[in-house]
Each structure stands twice: as structure tokens, then as C-alpha cells.
Amino acid sequence: EARRQQARSEFAARLRDIGLLPPEGMSGESALGAWWAARVGGLVGIAAAVFLGIWLNLNSELPAWLRLAEVVLIGAAVLVGGLNLARTRADLGRVITAVGASVLQFAAWASQGLERMRIVESPELGVFVQLVTAAAIAALALARSDRLLGQLSTGFSAVVLLFSSEAASASPWLAGAAIACVAGLGSLLMVRGGWSSAAIIGLAGS
């Protein structure tokens, strides 16, 4: 029974480390409700931005660069708003910052991945743009000591590998370079930020 309890505690600690459970010291229904509400709201916000991008891709008559610019501006506005809010409401600001970063990463993919928002024709250049965006998010995470952003950056870079499989199959060097970038990014965040969860995501993704 003691071993089972210890295993449960270790598993819960792992979930807290990757942000899937609230901090151990948090108590009270209102505090826990606010913690979950912020994250569920963040997921809804990301989904709304993605659906907007897809709608623009299917229905808008605007030029491709202007459609993409709309999504980029939304992501940038949310990111800046989150950074400002974090000064007074740290946890909520972190979540909103993460939403903005997610929208910008989606825009980086859309610049090559969505036909009517495509401004980058080369698949190789598209992969490069997405990896640079993920690296920029990782740099912001290190600058702000924000583990959630660090985890997102390695998760995003792993998703880049998934969506770039067709381009990578045509260019073995691209596949090798992308895999090395994902693993290296996760390792860098572990060494510089002390976030082993980011390293696990990066290594698993690569």
C-alpha cells in the first residue's frame, strides 16, 4: 500500500511538472477553479484562432499575405496582452501569453501549409520558418523563466516534424536537421531552464 501511494505521488508530481495538475500548495475551490478555467479558456482561444485561420483560408477574398497578417496580428496582440497581464496576474498572464505564442506558431505553419494563405512556396523554407518561430518562443521562455512556454516550444517543434514529413522524405538532410533541432531545443531548455519535461517532449518528438 505504501508503494502504491508513493507511485501515485510520483505520478502526480510528474503531471504537475508538465502543467497538467495545479501546484501542490494550491487549495480552495475558487483558486482551483480559476486555475482550470484559465487553461480551458486558453484552449478555447487557441481553437477559435485556428478556426478563424481556416475560415479565412476557405472564404475570404483578401490576398494571401493579408489573411496571414490578420492571424499574426491576433497572435501578437494576445501575446503582448499576456505579457502585460503577467505583471499583476502571473498565472493568467502566462496562459494568455501561451495562447498568443500558439497562434503565432499556427500562423508560421499556415504561411506554407494552407493553400490560400501561402506566402512561402518552398516546403524546406516553410519548415525553417516554423522551427525559427518555435526557437523564438523558447528564447522568450528562457528570458521569462516560463516553463509552460518552454514546453510549448518543444511541443511545437515536434509538431513541425509531423507536418513536414512529406518535405523531409524528399530531403533526407532536412529530416536529419529538423530532428536534431527538436532534440537540441529540448536539451537546451533542460540545461538552461532546468525543465526536464521540455527535454522529454523534445526527445520524444524527435
Short mmCIF file of N, CA and C in Angstrom, two decimals, residues 51-147:
data_model
loop_
_atom_site.label_atom_id
_atom_site.label_comp_id
_atom_site.label_asym_id
_atom_site.label_seq_id
_atom_site.Cartn_x
_atom_site.Cartn_y
_atom_site.Cartn_z
N PHE A 51 -9.68 28.12 -36.02
CA PHE A 51 -10.87 28.10 -36.88
C PHE A 51 -10.99 29.38 -37.69
N LEU A 52 -10.59 30.52 -37.09
CA LEU A 52 -10.60 31.77 -37.86
C LEU A 52 -9.64 31.68 -39.04
N GLY A 53 -8.45 31.14 -38.78
CA GLY A 53 -7.48 30.99 -39.86
C GLY A 53 -8.01 30.09 -40.97
N ILE A 54 -8.64 28.99 -40.58
CA ILE A 54 -9.19 28.07 -41.59
C ILE A 54 -10.33 28.74 -42.35
N TRP A 55 -11.17 29.50 -41.63
CA TRP A 55 -12.27 30.22 -42.30
C TRP A 55 -11.72 31.23 -43.30
N LEU A 56 -10.68 31.97 -42.90
CA LEU A 56 -10.06 32.93 -43.81
C LEU A 56 -9.49 32.22 -45.03
N ASN A 57 -8.94 31.05 -44.82
CA ASN A 57 -8.36 30.29 -45.91
C ASN A 57 -9.43 29.83 -46.90
N LEU A 58 -10.62 29.53 -46.39
CA LEU A 58 -11.68 28.97 -47.25
C LEU A 58 -12.58 30.02 -47.86
N ASN A 59 -12.82 31.12 -47.13
CA ASN A 59 -13.89 32.03 -47.53
C ASN A 59 -13.46 33.45 -47.88
N SER A 60 -12.37 33.91 -47.31
CA SER A 60 -12.00 35.30 -47.52
C SER A 60 -11.51 35.54 -48.94
N GLU A 61 -11.80 36.73 -49.46
CA GLU A 61 -11.32 37.13 -50.79
C GLU A 61 -10.07 38.00 -50.70
N LEU A 62 -9.55 38.18 -49.52
CA LEU A 62 -8.36 39.00 -49.34
C LEU A 62 -7.13 38.30 -49.90
N PRO A 63 -6.08 39.05 -50.22
CA PRO A 63 -4.83 38.42 -50.66
C PRO A 63 -4.25 37.53 -49.56
N ALA A 64 -3.45 36.54 -49.96
CA ALA A 64 -2.91 35.57 -49.01
C ALA A 64 -2.13 36.26 -47.89
N TRP A 65 -1.30 37.24 -48.23
CA TRP A 65 -0.48 37.88 -47.20
C TRP A 65 -1.34 38.62 -46.18
N LEU A 66 -2.47 39.17 -46.63
CA LEU A 66 -3.33 39.92 -45.73
C LEU A 66 -4.10 38.97 -44.79
N ARG A 67 -4.51 37.84 -45.32
CA ARG A 67 -5.16 36.83 -44.47
C ARG A 67 -4.20 36.37 -43.37
N LEU A 68 -2.97 36.09 -43.80
CA LEU A 68 -1.97 35.64 -42.83
C LEU A 68 -1.66 36.74 -41.82
N ALA A 69 -1.60 37.98 -42.29
CA ALA A 69 -1.30 39.10 -41.39
C ALA A 69 -2.36 39.23 -40.31
N GLU A 70 -3.63 38.96 -40.64
CA GLU A 70 -4.69 39.03 -39.64
C GLU A 70 -4.42 38.07 -38.49
N VAL A 71 -4.04 36.84 -38.83
CA VAL A 71 -3.77 35.83 -37.80
C VAL A 71 -2.53 36.23 -36.99
N VAL A 72 -1.49 36.72 -37.68
CA VAL A 72 -0.27 37.14 -36.98
C VAL A 72 -0.56 38.28 -36.02
N LEU A 73 -1.36 39.25 -36.45
CA LEU A 73 -1.68 40.39 -35.59
C LEU A 73 -2.48 39.95 -34.37
N ILE A 74 -3.41 39.02 -34.56
CA ILE A 74 -4.17 38.50 -33.41
C ILE A 74 -3.24 37.81 -32.42
N GLY A 75 -2.36 36.95 -32.94
CA GLY A 75 -1.41 36.26 -32.07
C GLY A 75 -0.50 37.22 -31.34
N ALA A 76 0.01 38.23 -32.04
CA ALA A 76 0.91 39.20 -31.42
C ALA A 76 0.19 40.00 -30.35
N ALA A 77 -1.05 40.41 -30.64
CA ALA A 77 -1.82 41.19 -29.66
C ALA A 77 -2.09 40.38 -28.40
N VAL A 78 -2.45 39.11 -28.56
CA VAL A 78 -2.71 38.25 -27.40
C VAL A 78 -1.42 38.03 -26.61
N LEU A 79 -0.30 37.82 -27.33
CA LEU A 79 0.99 37.59 -26.66
C LEU A 79 1.40 38.81 -25.83
N VAL A 80 1.33 39.98 -26.42
CA VAL A 80 1.69 41.21 -25.70
C VAL A 80 0.74 41.45 -24.53
N GLY A 81 -0.56 41.20 -24.75
CA GLY A 81 -1.52 41.35 -23.66
C GLY A 81 -1.21 40.41 -22.51
N GLY A 82 -0.83 39.18 -22.84
CA GLY A 82 -0.48 38.22 -21.79
C GLY A 82 0.75 38.64 -21.02
N LEU A 83 1.77 39.15 -21.73
CA LEU A 83 2.99 39.61 -21.05
C LEU A 83 2.69 40.77 -20.10
N ASN A 84 1.82 41.68 -20.52
CA ASN A 84 1.46 42.81 -19.66
C ASN A 84 0.63 42.35 -18.46
N LEU A 85 -0.31 41.42 -18.71
CA LEU A 85 -1.16 40.93 -17.63
C LEU A 85 -0.36 40.16 -16.59
N ALA A 86 0.72 39.50 -17.03
CA ALA A 86 1.52 38.69 -16.12
C ALA A 86 2.14 39.51 -15.00
N ARG A 87 2.22 40.83 -15.19
CA ARG A 87 2.79 41.68 -14.14
C ARG A 87 1.89 41.72 -12.90
N THR A 88 0.60 41.60 -13.11
CA THR A 88 -0.34 41.67 -11.99
C THR A 88 -1.03 40.34 -11.70
N ARG A 89 -1.28 39.55 -12.74
CA ARG A 89 -1.92 38.23 -12.60
C ARG A 89 -1.03 37.20 -13.26
N ALA A 90 -0.02 36.73 -12.51
CA ALA A 90 1.05 35.94 -13.11
C ALA A 90 0.54 34.70 -13.84
N ASP A 91 -0.30 33.89 -13.18
CA ASP A 91 -0.71 32.64 -13.79
C ASP A 91 -1.59 32.86 -15.02
N LEU A 92 -2.57 33.74 -14.91
CA LEU A 92 -3.44 34.03 -16.05
C LEU A 92 -2.65 34.65 -17.18
N GLY A 93 -1.71 35.54 -16.86
CA GLY A 93 -0.88 36.15 -17.89
C GLY A 93 -0.04 35.12 -18.63
N ARG A 94 0.48 34.13 -17.89
CA ARG A 94 1.27 33.07 -18.52
C ARG A 94 0.42 32.28 -19.51
N VAL A 95 -0.80 31.97 -19.12
CA VAL A 95 -1.67 31.19 -20.01
C VAL A 95 -2.00 31.99 -21.27
N ILE A 96 -2.33 33.28 -21.11
CA ILE A 96 -2.67 34.10 -22.27
C ILE A 96 -1.45 34.29 -23.17
N THR A 97 -0.27 34.44 -22.57
CA THR A 97 0.96 34.51 -23.37
C THR A 97 1.14 33.23 -24.18
N ALA A 98 0.87 32.10 -23.56
CA ALA A 98 0.99 30.83 -24.26
C ALA A 98 -0.01 30.72 -25.41
N VAL A 99 -1.22 31.28 -25.21
CA VAL A 99 -2.21 31.29 -26.29
C VAL A 99 -1.69 32.10 -27.47
N GLY A 100 -1.15 33.30 -27.18
CA GLY A 100 -0.60 34.12 -28.25
C GLY A 100 0.53 33.43 -28.99
N ALA A 101 1.42 32.76 -28.25
CA ALA A 101 2.51 32.03 -28.87
C ALA A 101 1.98 30.89 -29.76
N SER A 102 0.93 30.23 -29.31
CA SER A 102 0.34 29.14 -30.09
C SER A 102 -0.24 29.66 -31.40
N VAL A 103 -0.90 30.82 -31.33
CA VAL A 103 -1.49 31.40 -32.55
C VAL A 103 -0.38 31.79 -33.53
N LEU A 104 0.72 32.35 -33.03
CA LEU A 104 1.83 32.71 -33.91
C LEU A 104 2.47 31.47 -34.54
N GLN A 105 2.55 30.38 -33.76
CA GLN A 105 3.09 29.15 -34.33
C GLN A 105 2.16 28.61 -35.41
N PHE A 106 0.85 28.71 -35.19
CA PHE A 106 -0.10 28.30 -36.22
C PHE A 106 0.07 29.15 -37.48
N ALA A 107 0.29 30.45 -37.30
CA ALA A 107 0.50 31.33 -38.44
C ALA A 107 1.76 30.94 -39.21
N ALA A 108 2.80 30.55 -38.48
CA ALA A 108 4.04 30.11 -39.16
C ALA A 108 3.77 28.88 -40.02
N TRP A 109 2.95 27.96 -39.50
CA TRP A 109 2.60 26.79 -40.31
C TRP A 109 1.71 27.17 -41.48
N ALA A 110 0.73 28.04 -41.24
CA ALA A 110 -0.22 28.44 -42.29
C ALA A 110 0.48 29.14 -43.45
N SER A 111 1.62 29.78 -43.18
CA SER A 111 2.31 30.50 -44.25
C SER A 111 2.76 29.58 -45.37
N GLN A 112 2.80 28.28 -45.09
CA GLN A 112 3.12 27.32 -46.15
C GLN A 112 2.10 26.19 -46.23
N GLY A 113 1.42 25.93 -45.10
CA GLY A 113 0.56 24.76 -45.02
C GLY A 113 -0.86 24.97 -45.51
N LEU A 114 -1.36 26.22 -45.54
CA LEU A 114 -2.71 26.48 -46.03
C LEU A 114 -2.61 27.14 -47.41
N GLU A 115 -3.27 26.53 -48.37
CA GLU A 115 -3.08 26.92 -49.77
C GLU A 115 -3.36 28.40 -50.03
N ARG A 116 -4.47 28.92 -49.49
CA ARG A 116 -4.87 30.29 -49.81
C ARG A 116 -4.31 31.31 -48.82
N MET A 117 -3.44 30.84 -47.91
CA MET A 117 -2.69 31.74 -47.03
C MET A 117 -1.20 31.58 -47.28
N ARG A 118 -0.86 30.86 -48.32
CA ARG A 118 0.54 30.50 -48.56
C ARG A 118 1.32 31.67 -49.13
N ILE A 119 2.34 32.09 -48.40
CA ILE A 119 3.27 33.09 -48.93
C ILE A 119 4.68 32.51 -49.02
N VAL A 120 4.86 31.30 -48.48
CA VAL A 120 6.14 30.59 -48.56
C VAL A 120 5.92 29.36 -49.43
N GLU A 121 6.49 29.35 -50.61
CA GLU A 121 6.24 28.26 -51.56
C GLU A 121 7.10 27.03 -51.28
N SER A 122 8.30 27.23 -50.81
CA SER A 122 9.23 26.12 -50.60
C SER A 122 8.91 25.38 -49.31
N PRO A 123 8.68 24.06 -49.36
CA PRO A 123 8.44 23.30 -48.12
C PRO A 123 9.62 23.39 -47.16
N GLU A 124 10.82 23.39 -47.69
CA GLU A 124 12.01 23.47 -46.83
C GLU A 124 12.04 24.80 -46.08
N LEU A 125 11.74 25.90 -46.80
CA LEU A 125 11.70 27.20 -46.14
C LEU A 125 10.55 27.26 -45.13
N GLY A 126 9.44 26.59 -45.44
CA GLY A 126 8.32 26.54 -44.50
C GLY A 126 8.72 25.88 -43.19
N VAL A 127 9.47 24.76 -43.29
CA VAL A 127 9.95 24.08 -42.08
C VAL A 127 10.87 25.01 -41.30
N PHE A 128 11.73 25.72 -42.02
CA PHE A 128 12.67 26.64 -41.37
C PHE A 128 11.92 27.74 -40.61
N VAL A 129 10.90 28.31 -41.24
CA VAL A 129 10.12 29.38 -40.60
C VAL A 129 9.46 28.86 -39.31
N GLN A 130 8.93 27.65 -39.37
CA GLN A 130 8.26 27.10 -38.19
C GLN A 130 9.24 26.81 -37.06
N LEU A 131 10.42 26.27 -37.41
CA LEU A 131 11.42 25.99 -36.38
C LEU A 131 11.98 27.27 -35.77
N VAL A 132 12.15 28.30 -36.59
CA VAL A 132 12.62 29.59 -36.06
C VAL A 132 11.58 30.17 -35.09
N THR A 133 10.30 30.04 -35.44
CA THR A 133 9.24 30.52 -34.55
C THR A 133 9.27 29.78 -33.23
N ALA A 134 9.42 28.45 -33.29
CA ALA A 134 9.49 27.66 -32.06
C ALA A 134 10.71 28.05 -31.23
N ALA A 135 11.85 28.32 -31.90
CA ALA A 135 13.06 28.73 -31.18
C ALA A 135 12.87 30.10 -30.53
N ALA A 136 12.15 31.00 -31.21
CA ALA A 136 11.88 32.32 -30.63
C ALA A 136 11.02 32.19 -29.38
N ILE A 137 10.05 31.29 -29.42
CA ILE A 137 9.20 31.05 -28.24
C ILE A 137 10.04 30.47 -27.10
N ALA A 138 10.99 29.58 -27.45
CA ALA A 138 11.87 29.02 -26.43
C ALA A 138 12.75 30.10 -25.81
N ALA A 139 13.25 31.04 -26.64
CA ALA A 139 14.08 32.13 -26.11
C ALA A 139 13.26 33.01 -25.16
N LEU A 140 12.00 33.27 -25.51
CA LEU A 140 11.13 34.04 -24.63
C LEU A 140 10.89 33.29 -23.32
N ALA A 141 10.73 31.97 -23.43
CA ALA A 141 10.53 31.15 -22.22
C ALA A 141 11.73 31.25 -21.29
N LEU A 142 12.93 31.17 -21.84
CA LEU A 142 14.14 31.27 -21.01
C LEU A 142 14.27 32.66 -20.41
N ALA A 143 13.96 33.69 -21.21
CA ALA A 143 14.08 35.06 -20.72
C ALA A 143 13.13 35.32 -19.56
N ARG A 144 11.96 34.69 -19.58
CA ARG A 144 10.95 34.93 -18.55
C ARG A 144 10.87 33.78 -17.54
N SER A 145 11.76 32.79 -17.67
CA SER A 145 11.73 31.60 -16.80
C SER A 145 10.34 30.99 -16.77
N ASP A 146 9.77 30.83 -17.96
CA ASP A 146 8.39 30.35 -18.09
C ASP A 146 8.41 28.92 -18.64
N ARG A 147 8.19 27.96 -17.77
CA ARG A 147 8.26 26.56 -18.16
C ARG A 147 7.17 26.18 -19.14
#
